[in-house]
GROMACS .gro file of C-alpha atoms in nm:
model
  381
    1UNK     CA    1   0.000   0.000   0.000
    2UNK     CA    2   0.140   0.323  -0.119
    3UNK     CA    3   0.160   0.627   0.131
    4UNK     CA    4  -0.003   0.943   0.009
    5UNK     CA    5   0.285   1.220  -0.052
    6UNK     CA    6   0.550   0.967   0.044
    7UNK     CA    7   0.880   1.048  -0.132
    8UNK     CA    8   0.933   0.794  -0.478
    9UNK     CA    9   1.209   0.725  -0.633
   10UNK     CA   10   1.160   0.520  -0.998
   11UNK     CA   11   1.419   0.421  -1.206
   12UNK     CA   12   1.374   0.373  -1.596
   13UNK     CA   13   1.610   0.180  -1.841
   14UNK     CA   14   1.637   0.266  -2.154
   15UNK     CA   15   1.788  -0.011  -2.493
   16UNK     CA   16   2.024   0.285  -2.632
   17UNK     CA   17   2.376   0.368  -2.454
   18UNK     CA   18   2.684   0.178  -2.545
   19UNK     CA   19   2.856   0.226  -2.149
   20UNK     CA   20   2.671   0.059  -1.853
   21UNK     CA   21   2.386   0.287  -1.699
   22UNK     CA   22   2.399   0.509  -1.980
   23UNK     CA   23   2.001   0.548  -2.087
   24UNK     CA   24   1.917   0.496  -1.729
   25UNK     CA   25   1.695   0.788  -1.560
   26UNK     CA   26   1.649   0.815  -1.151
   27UNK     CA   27   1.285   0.990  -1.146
   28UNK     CA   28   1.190   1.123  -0.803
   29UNK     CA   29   0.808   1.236  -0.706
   30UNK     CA   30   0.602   1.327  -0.397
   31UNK     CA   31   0.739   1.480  -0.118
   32UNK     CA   32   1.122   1.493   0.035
   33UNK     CA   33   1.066   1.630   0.331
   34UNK     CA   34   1.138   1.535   0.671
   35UNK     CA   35   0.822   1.443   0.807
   36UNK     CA   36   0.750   1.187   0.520
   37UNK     CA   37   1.095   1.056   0.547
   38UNK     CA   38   1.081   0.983   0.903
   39UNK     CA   39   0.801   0.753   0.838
   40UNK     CA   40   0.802   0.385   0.935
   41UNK     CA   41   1.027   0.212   0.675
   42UNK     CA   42   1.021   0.543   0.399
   43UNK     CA   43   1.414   0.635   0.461
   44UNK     CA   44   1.561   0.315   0.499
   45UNK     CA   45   1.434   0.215   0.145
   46UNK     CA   46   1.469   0.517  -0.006
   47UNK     CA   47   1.869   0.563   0.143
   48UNK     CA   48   1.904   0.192   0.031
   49UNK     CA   49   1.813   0.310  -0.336
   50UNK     CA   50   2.047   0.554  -0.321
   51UNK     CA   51   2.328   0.409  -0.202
   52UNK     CA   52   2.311   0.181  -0.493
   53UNK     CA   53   2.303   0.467  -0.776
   54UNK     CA   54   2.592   0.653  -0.595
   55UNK     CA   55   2.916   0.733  -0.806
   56UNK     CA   56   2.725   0.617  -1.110
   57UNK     CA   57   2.816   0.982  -1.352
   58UNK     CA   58   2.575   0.832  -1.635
   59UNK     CA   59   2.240   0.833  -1.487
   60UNK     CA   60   2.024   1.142  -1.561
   61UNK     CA   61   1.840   1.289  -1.286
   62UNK     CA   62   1.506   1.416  -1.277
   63UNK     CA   63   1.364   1.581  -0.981
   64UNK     CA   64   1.123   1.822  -1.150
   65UNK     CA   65   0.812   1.605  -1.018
   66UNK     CA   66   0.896   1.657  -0.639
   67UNK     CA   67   0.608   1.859  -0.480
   68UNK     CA   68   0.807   1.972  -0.139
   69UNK     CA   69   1.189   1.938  -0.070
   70UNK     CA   70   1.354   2.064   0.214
   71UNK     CA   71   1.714   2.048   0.319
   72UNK     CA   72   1.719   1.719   0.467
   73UNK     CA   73   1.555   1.575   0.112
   74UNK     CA   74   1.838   1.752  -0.086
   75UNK     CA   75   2.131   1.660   0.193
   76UNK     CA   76   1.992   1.318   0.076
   77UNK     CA   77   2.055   1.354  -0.321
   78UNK     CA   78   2.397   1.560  -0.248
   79UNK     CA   79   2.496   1.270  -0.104
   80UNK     CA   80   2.458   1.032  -0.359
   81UNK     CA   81   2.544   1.239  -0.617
   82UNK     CA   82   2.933   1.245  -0.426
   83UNK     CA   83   2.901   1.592  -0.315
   84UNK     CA   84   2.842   1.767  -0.653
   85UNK     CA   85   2.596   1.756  -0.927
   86UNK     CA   86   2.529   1.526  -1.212
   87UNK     CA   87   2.630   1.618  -1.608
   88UNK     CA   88   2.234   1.476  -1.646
   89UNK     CA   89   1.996   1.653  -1.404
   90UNK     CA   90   1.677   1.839  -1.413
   91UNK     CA   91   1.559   2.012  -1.124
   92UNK     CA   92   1.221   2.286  -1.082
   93UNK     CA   93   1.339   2.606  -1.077
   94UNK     CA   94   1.255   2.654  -0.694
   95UNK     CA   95   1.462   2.403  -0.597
   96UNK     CA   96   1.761   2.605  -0.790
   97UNK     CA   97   1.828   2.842  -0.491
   98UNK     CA   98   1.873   2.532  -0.195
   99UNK     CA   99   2.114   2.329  -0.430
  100UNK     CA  100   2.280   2.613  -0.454
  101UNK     CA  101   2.293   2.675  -0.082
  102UNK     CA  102   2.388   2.326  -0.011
  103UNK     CA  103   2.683   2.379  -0.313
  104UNK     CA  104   2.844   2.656  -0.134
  105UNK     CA  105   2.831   2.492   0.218
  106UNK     CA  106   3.010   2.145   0.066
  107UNK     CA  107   3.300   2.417  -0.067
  108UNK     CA  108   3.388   2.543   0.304
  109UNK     CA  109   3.651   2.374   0.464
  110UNK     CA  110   3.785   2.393   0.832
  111UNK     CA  111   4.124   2.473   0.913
  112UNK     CA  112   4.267   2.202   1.072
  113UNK     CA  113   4.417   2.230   1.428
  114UNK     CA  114   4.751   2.170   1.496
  115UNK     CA  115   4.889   2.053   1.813
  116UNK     CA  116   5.234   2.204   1.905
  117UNK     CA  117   5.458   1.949   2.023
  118UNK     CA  118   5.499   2.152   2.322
  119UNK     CA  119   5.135   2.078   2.414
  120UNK     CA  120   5.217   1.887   2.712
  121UNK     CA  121   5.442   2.184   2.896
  122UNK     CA  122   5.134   2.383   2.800
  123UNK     CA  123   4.898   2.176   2.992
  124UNK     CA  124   5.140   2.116   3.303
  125UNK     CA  125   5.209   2.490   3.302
  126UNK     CA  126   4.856   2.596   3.352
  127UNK     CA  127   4.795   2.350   3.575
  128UNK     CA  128   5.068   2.408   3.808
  129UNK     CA  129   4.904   2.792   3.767
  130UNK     CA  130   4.601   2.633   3.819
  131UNK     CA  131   4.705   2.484   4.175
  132UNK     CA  132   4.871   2.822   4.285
  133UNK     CA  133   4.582   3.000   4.193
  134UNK     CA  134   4.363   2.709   4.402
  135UNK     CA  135   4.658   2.780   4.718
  136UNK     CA  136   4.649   3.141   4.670
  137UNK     CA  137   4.265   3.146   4.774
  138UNK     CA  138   4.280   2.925   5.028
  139UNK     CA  139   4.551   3.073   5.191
  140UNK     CA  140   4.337   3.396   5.186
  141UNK     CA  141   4.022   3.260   5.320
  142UNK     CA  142   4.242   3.080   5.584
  143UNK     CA  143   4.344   3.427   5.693
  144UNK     CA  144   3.923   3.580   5.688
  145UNK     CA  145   3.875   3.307   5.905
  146UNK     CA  146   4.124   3.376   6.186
  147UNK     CA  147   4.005   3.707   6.157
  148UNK     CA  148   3.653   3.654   6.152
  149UNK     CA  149   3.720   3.412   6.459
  150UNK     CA  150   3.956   3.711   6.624
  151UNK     CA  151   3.624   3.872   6.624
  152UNK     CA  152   3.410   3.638   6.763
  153UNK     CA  153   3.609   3.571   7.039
  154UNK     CA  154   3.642   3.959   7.147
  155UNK     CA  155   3.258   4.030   7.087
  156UNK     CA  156   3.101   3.682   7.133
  157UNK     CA  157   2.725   3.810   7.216
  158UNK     CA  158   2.678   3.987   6.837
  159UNK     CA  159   2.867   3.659   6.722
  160UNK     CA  160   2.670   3.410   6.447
  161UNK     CA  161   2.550   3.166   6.786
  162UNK     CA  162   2.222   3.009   6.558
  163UNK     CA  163   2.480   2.963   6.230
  164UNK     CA  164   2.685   2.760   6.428
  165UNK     CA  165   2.409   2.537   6.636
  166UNK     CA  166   2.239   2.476   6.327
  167UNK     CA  167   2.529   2.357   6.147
  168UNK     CA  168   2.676   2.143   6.421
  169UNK     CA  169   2.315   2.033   6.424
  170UNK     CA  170   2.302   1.911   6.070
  171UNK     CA  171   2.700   1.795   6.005
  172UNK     CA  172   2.714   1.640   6.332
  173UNK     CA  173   2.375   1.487   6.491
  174UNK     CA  174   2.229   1.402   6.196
  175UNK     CA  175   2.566   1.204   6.091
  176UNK     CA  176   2.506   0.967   6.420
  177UNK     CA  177   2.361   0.723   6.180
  178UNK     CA  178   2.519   0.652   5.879
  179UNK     CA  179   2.894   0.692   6.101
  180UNK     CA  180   2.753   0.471   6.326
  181UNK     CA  181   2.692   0.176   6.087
  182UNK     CA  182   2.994   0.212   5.873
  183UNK     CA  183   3.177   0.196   6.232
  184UNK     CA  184   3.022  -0.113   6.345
  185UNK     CA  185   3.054  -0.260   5.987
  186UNK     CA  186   3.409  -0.225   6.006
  187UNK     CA  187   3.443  -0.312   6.355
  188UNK     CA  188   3.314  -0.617   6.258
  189UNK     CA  189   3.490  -0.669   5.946
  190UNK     CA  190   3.866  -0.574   6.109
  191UNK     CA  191   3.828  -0.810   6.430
  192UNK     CA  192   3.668  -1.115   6.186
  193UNK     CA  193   3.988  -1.066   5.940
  194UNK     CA  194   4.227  -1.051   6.247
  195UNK     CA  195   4.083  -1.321   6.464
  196UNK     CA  196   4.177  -1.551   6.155
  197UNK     CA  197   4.496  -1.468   6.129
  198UNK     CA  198   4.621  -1.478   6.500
  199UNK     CA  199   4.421  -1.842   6.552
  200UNK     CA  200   4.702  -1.960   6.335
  201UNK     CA  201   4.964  -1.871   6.599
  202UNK     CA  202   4.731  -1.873   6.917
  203UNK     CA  203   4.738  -1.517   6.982
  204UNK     CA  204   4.381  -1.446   7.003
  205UNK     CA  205   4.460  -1.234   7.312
  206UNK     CA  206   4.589  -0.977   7.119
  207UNK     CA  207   4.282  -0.908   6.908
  208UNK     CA  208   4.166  -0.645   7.178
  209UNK     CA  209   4.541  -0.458   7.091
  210UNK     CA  210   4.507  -0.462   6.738
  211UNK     CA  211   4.150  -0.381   6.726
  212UNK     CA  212   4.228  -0.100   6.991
  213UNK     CA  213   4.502   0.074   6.878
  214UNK     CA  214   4.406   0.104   6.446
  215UNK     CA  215   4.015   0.212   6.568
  216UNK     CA  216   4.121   0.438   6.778
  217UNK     CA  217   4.425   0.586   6.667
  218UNK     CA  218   4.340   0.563   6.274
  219UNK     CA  219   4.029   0.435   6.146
  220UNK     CA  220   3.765   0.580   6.319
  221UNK     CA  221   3.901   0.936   6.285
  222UNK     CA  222   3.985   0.868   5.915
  223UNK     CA  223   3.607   0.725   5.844
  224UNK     CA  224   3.429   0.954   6.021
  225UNK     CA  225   3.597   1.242   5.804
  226UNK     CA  226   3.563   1.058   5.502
  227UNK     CA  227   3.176   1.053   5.539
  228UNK     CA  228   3.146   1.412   5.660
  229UNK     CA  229   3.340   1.503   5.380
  230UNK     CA  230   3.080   1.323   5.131
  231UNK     CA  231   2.805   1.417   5.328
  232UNK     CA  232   2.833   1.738   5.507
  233UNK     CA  233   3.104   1.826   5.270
  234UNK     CA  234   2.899   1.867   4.949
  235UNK     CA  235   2.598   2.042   5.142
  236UNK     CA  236   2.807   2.294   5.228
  237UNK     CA  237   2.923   2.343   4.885
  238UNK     CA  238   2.602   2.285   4.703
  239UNK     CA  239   2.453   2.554   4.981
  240UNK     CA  240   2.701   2.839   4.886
  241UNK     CA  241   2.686   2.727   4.497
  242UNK     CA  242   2.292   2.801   4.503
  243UNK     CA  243   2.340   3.108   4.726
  244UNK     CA  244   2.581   3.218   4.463
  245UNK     CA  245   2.347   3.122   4.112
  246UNK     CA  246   2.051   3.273   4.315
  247UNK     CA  247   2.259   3.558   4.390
  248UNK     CA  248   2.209   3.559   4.735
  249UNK     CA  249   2.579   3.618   4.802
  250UNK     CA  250   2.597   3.974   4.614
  251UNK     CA  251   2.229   4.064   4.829
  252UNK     CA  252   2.436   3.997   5.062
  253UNK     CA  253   2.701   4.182   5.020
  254UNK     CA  254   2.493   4.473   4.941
  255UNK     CA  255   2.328   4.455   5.277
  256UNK     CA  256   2.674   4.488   5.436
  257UNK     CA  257   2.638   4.136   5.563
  258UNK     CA  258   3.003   3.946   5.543
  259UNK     CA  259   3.049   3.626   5.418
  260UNK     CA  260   3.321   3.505   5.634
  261UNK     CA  261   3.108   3.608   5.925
  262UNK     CA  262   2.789   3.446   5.893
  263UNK     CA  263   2.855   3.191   5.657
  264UNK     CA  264   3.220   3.031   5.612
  265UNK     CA  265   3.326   3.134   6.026
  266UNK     CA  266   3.038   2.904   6.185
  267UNK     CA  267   3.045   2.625   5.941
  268UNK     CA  268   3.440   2.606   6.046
  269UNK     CA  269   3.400   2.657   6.411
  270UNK     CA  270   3.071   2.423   6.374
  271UNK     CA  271   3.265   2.108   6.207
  272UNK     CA  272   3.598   2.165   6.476
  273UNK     CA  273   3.337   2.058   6.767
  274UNK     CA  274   3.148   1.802   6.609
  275UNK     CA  275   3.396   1.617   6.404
  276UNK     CA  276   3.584   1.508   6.792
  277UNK     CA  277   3.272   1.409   6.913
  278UNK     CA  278   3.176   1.205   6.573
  279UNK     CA  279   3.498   1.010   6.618
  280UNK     CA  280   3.392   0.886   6.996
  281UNK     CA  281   3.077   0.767   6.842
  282UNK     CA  282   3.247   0.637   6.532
  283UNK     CA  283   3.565   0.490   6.774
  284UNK     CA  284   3.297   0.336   6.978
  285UNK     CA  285   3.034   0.197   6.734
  286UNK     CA  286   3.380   0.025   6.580
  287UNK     CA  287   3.451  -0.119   6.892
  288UNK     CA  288   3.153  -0.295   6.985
  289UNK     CA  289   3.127  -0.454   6.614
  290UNK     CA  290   3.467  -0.597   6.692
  291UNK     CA  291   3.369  -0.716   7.044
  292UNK     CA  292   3.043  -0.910   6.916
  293UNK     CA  293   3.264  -1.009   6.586
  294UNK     CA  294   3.533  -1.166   6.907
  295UNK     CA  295   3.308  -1.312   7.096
  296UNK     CA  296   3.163  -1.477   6.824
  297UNK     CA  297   3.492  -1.571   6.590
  298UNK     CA  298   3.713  -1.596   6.947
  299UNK     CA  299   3.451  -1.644   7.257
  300UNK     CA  300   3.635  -1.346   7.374
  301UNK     CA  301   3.391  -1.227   7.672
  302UNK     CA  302   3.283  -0.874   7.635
  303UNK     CA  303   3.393  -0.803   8.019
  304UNK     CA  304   3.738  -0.934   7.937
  305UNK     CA  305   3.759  -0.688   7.621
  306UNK     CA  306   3.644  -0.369   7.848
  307UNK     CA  307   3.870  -0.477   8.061
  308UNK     CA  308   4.196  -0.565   7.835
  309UNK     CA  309   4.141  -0.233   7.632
  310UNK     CA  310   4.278   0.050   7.876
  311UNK     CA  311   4.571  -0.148   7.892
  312UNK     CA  312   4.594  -0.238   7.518
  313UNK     CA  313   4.547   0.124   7.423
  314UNK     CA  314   4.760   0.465   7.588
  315UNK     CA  315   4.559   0.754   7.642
  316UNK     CA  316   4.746   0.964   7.441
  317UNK     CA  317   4.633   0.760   7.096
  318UNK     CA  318   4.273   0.880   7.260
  319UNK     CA  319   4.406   1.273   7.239
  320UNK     CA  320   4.593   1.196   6.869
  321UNK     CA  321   4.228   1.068   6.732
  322UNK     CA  322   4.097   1.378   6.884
  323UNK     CA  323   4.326   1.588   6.763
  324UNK     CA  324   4.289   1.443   6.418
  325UNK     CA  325   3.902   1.476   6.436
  326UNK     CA  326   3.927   1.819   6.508
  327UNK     CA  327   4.180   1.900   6.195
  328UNK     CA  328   3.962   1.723   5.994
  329UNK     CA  329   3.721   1.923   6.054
  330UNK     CA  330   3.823   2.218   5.988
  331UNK     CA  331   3.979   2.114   5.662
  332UNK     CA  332   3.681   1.971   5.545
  333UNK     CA  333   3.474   2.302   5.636
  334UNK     CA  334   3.758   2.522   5.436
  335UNK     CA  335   3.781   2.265   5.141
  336UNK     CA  336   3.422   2.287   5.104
  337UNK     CA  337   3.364   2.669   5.139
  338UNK     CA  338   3.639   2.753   4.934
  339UNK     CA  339   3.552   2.538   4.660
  340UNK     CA  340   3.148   2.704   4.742
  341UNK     CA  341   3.238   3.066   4.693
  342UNK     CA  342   3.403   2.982   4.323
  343UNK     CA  343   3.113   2.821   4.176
  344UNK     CA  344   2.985   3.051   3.893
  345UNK     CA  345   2.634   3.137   3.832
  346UNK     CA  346   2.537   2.796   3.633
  347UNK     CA  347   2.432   2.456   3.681
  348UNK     CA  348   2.719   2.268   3.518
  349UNK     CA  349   2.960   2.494   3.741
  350UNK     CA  350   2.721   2.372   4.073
  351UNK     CA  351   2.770   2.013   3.999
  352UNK     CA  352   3.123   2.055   3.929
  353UNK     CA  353   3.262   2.204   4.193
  354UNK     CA  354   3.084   1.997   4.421
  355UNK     CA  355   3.230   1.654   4.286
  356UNK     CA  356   3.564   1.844   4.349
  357UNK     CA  357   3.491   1.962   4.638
  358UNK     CA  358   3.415   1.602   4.794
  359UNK     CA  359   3.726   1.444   4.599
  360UNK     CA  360   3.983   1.743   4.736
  361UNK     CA  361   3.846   1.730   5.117
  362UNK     CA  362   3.874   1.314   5.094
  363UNK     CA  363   4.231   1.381   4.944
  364UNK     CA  364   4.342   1.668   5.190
  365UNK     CA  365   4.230   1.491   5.465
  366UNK     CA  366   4.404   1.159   5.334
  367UNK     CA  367   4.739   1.370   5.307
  368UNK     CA  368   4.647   1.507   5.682
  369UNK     CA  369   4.639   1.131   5.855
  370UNK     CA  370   4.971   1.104   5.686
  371UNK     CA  371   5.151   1.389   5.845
  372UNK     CA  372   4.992   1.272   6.159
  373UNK     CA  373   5.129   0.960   6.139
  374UNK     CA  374   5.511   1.093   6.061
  375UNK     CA  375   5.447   1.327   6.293
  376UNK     CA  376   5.334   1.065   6.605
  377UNK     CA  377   5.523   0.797   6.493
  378UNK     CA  378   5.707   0.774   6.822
  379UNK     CA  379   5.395   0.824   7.051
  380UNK     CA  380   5.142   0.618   7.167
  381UNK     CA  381   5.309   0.254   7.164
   0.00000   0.00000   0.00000
C-alpha cells in the first residue's frame, strides 16, 4: 500500500547507450521532506536506493516532479550524487536556490588544528598555575577566618551563635547514623579478618590490641571524616553554589552582611566541635562490632575486652584521634567553602565544583592522617 505524498524514487532503463547505466533515468516524485521521510520504513528504502546509484556519472536525474523538498531531502541527493551535481539533471526552478545553498556549504573547509609538540608543557604549566591560583585562595580565606574568629572571640554576644548550632546540628547529629553503621561494619569486618589470622599462631589475646590501637588511633578518625566530607562536605558546597546562582551572596554583600562572618566562620568553628565528638561515636560503634565479631569468631567475653582495652590502648592515641578529628574538621569546612564561593552562576559549574569539592576534602584529609602519622610515629606505643 502506497503512502499518500511519500517520497518515490523510480528508475527507468532505456535499450540505447553503449557504457553501462547510460540510458538509465532516476525519477523522483512526492514529497522529500522530513516528516515523510521519518516515516516507518520510507528512509531506509529510499537511502538503500540511493546508495546503490551513488558514483554512477551516467544516470540522468530528474527531480522536477517533487512537490516539497527541504534540506534534509536535498542533503539526501547531495549525497549520492558524491558531493556535486550530475552532467544529467533536471531540477524545478525553486529548488535552484537550496542546491545552490547546499553547493556553497560542501565548498567550506575547516582549518585544521595543529597541536604544538609543546602541548604537554602547556597543559602542566597551567595546571601548576592552576594549583597556585587554588593555594592562593585558600591561603586567603584561611586568613578571613582567623580574623573573623579574632572577632568572635572579642565580641562573642553579636557573634553568628544560631549559624553555628544549626550547622553542628546538621554535620554532626544528623551524621550519628550513617557513622555509626559504617563503624560497626568495620568493627566487625577488622576483628573477623584478624581473629583468623592470629588463631594460626594462638594469639587471640591480642585481638583487643590490634583492634584498639588502628580504631582508635586511625580508622575511626579517618572514616568519620571521610563521610562528613561526602556528606556534610557537598551540602556545604552545594549551599554556597545556590546562594551564589541565586545571587544571594551579592544581596548579601549589598546589605553589608560578610560572608566570612555568617557563613564560612560558623560552618568552620561548627565542624571543629562536632567532628571530635563524631569520632567517639564512630571509635565506639567500631569497637563494639569488633567485640560481638570476638566473641563470636574468638569467645572473647565482652567483660574481658572492656577490661583488656585500657591497657591495650595509651591515652594519648585517645588525644591523637581527637586531635585528628578536630583537623579534619576544619579542613573539610575550608575545602568545602572555598571550593562554594568559586562556583559561577550555572548549573554545570554547581555540579562541578561539588564533585571536586568532595574528591579534594577526601584527598586533603588523606594527606592530613599522613603527616599525623610521621608526625606521632614515636607516641602512643
Amino acid at each position: 500500500m502506497q503512502i499518500e505524498n511519500a517520497p518515490i524514487l523510480t528508475i527507468q532503463h532505456s535499450e540505447t547507450g553503449d557504457s553501462p547505466g547510460a540510458g538509465t533515468s532516476v525519477i523522483a516524485s512526492g514529497v522529500w521532506q522530513v516528516h515523510t521521510l521519518s516515516r516507518r520504513g520510507v528512509l531506509k528504502g529510499i537511502t538503500r536506493t540511493l546508495a546503490a546509484l551513488k558514483h554512477k556519472d551516467t544516470l540522468d536525474w530528474d527531480l522536477s516532479g517533487i512537490e516539497r523538498l527541504d534540506h534534509i531531502g536535498a542533503q539526501m541527493f547531495w549525497n549520492a550524487w558524491g558531493k556535486k551535481r550530475p552532467a544529467k539533471l533536471t531540477i524545478d526552478p525553486r529548488q535552484e536556490e537550496l542546491f545552490n545553498r547546499i553547493e556553497k556549504a560542501s565548498g567550506l573547509s575547516l582549518a585544521r588544528h595543529r597541536t604544538s609538540p609543546l602541548h604537554w608543557i602547556i597543559v602542566l604549566g597551567a595546571g601548576i598555575l592552576n594549583f597556585y591560583e587554588h593555594l592562593k585562595s585558600f591561603i586567603g580565606l584561611i586568613g578571613l577566618v582567623v580574623q573573623d574568629i579574632g572577632r568572635f572571640i572579642r565580641n562573642p554576644r553579636t557573634g553568628p551563635w544560631r549559624e553555628i548550632s544549626a550547622n553542628i546540628y546538621h554535620s554532626g547529629f544528623q551524621a550519628l547514623g550513617i557513622t555509626a553503621l559504617v563503624g560497626f561494619l568495620i568493627g566487625v569486618v577488622l576483628s573477623y579478618l584478624s581473629a583468623q589470622q592470629l588463631k594460626m599462631f594462638g594469639g587471640d589475646i591480642y585481638l583487643v590490641n590490634i583492634l584498639g590501637m588502628s580504631v582508635i588511633r586511625e580508622l575511626g578518625p579517618l572514616l568519620a571524616a571521610i563521610l562528613v566530607a561526602g556528606r556534610s562536605g557537598s551540602s556545604i558546597t552545594a549551599q554556597l553554589g545556590v546562594m551564589r546562582v541565586t545571587e544571594e551572596l551579592d544581596a548579601m554583600l549589598v546589605m553589608g552582611v560578610s560572608h566570612g562572618y555568617r557563613l564560612i566562620m560558623p560552618k568552620v568553628v561548627a565542624l571543629a566541635i562536632s567532628m571530635p565528638l563524631l569520632v567517639v561515636w564512630t571509635d565506639a560503634m567500631a569497637l563494639i562490632g569488633g567485640m560481638v565479631s570476638a566473641k563470636v569468631e574468638l569467645g572473647l567475653a565482652a567483660r574481658y575486652f572492656l577490661q583488656e582495652l585500657p591497657e591495650a590502648v595509651p591515652v594519648v592515641n585517645y588525644n591523637i584521634g581527637l586531635l585528628k578529628g578536630a583537623t579534619f574538621g576544619i579542613l573539610i569546612a575550608l575545602v568545602a567553602c572555598h571550593f562554594g564561593l568559586r562556583i559561577k552562576p550555572n548549573t554545570e559549574s554547581l555540579g562541578r565544583g561539588t564533585t571536586t569539592s568532595v574528591v579534594t576534602a577526601i584527598t586533603v584529609v588523606i594527606v592530613a592522617d599522613a603527616v599525623y602519622a610521621i608526625i606521632f610515629s614515636g607516641v602512643g606505643f
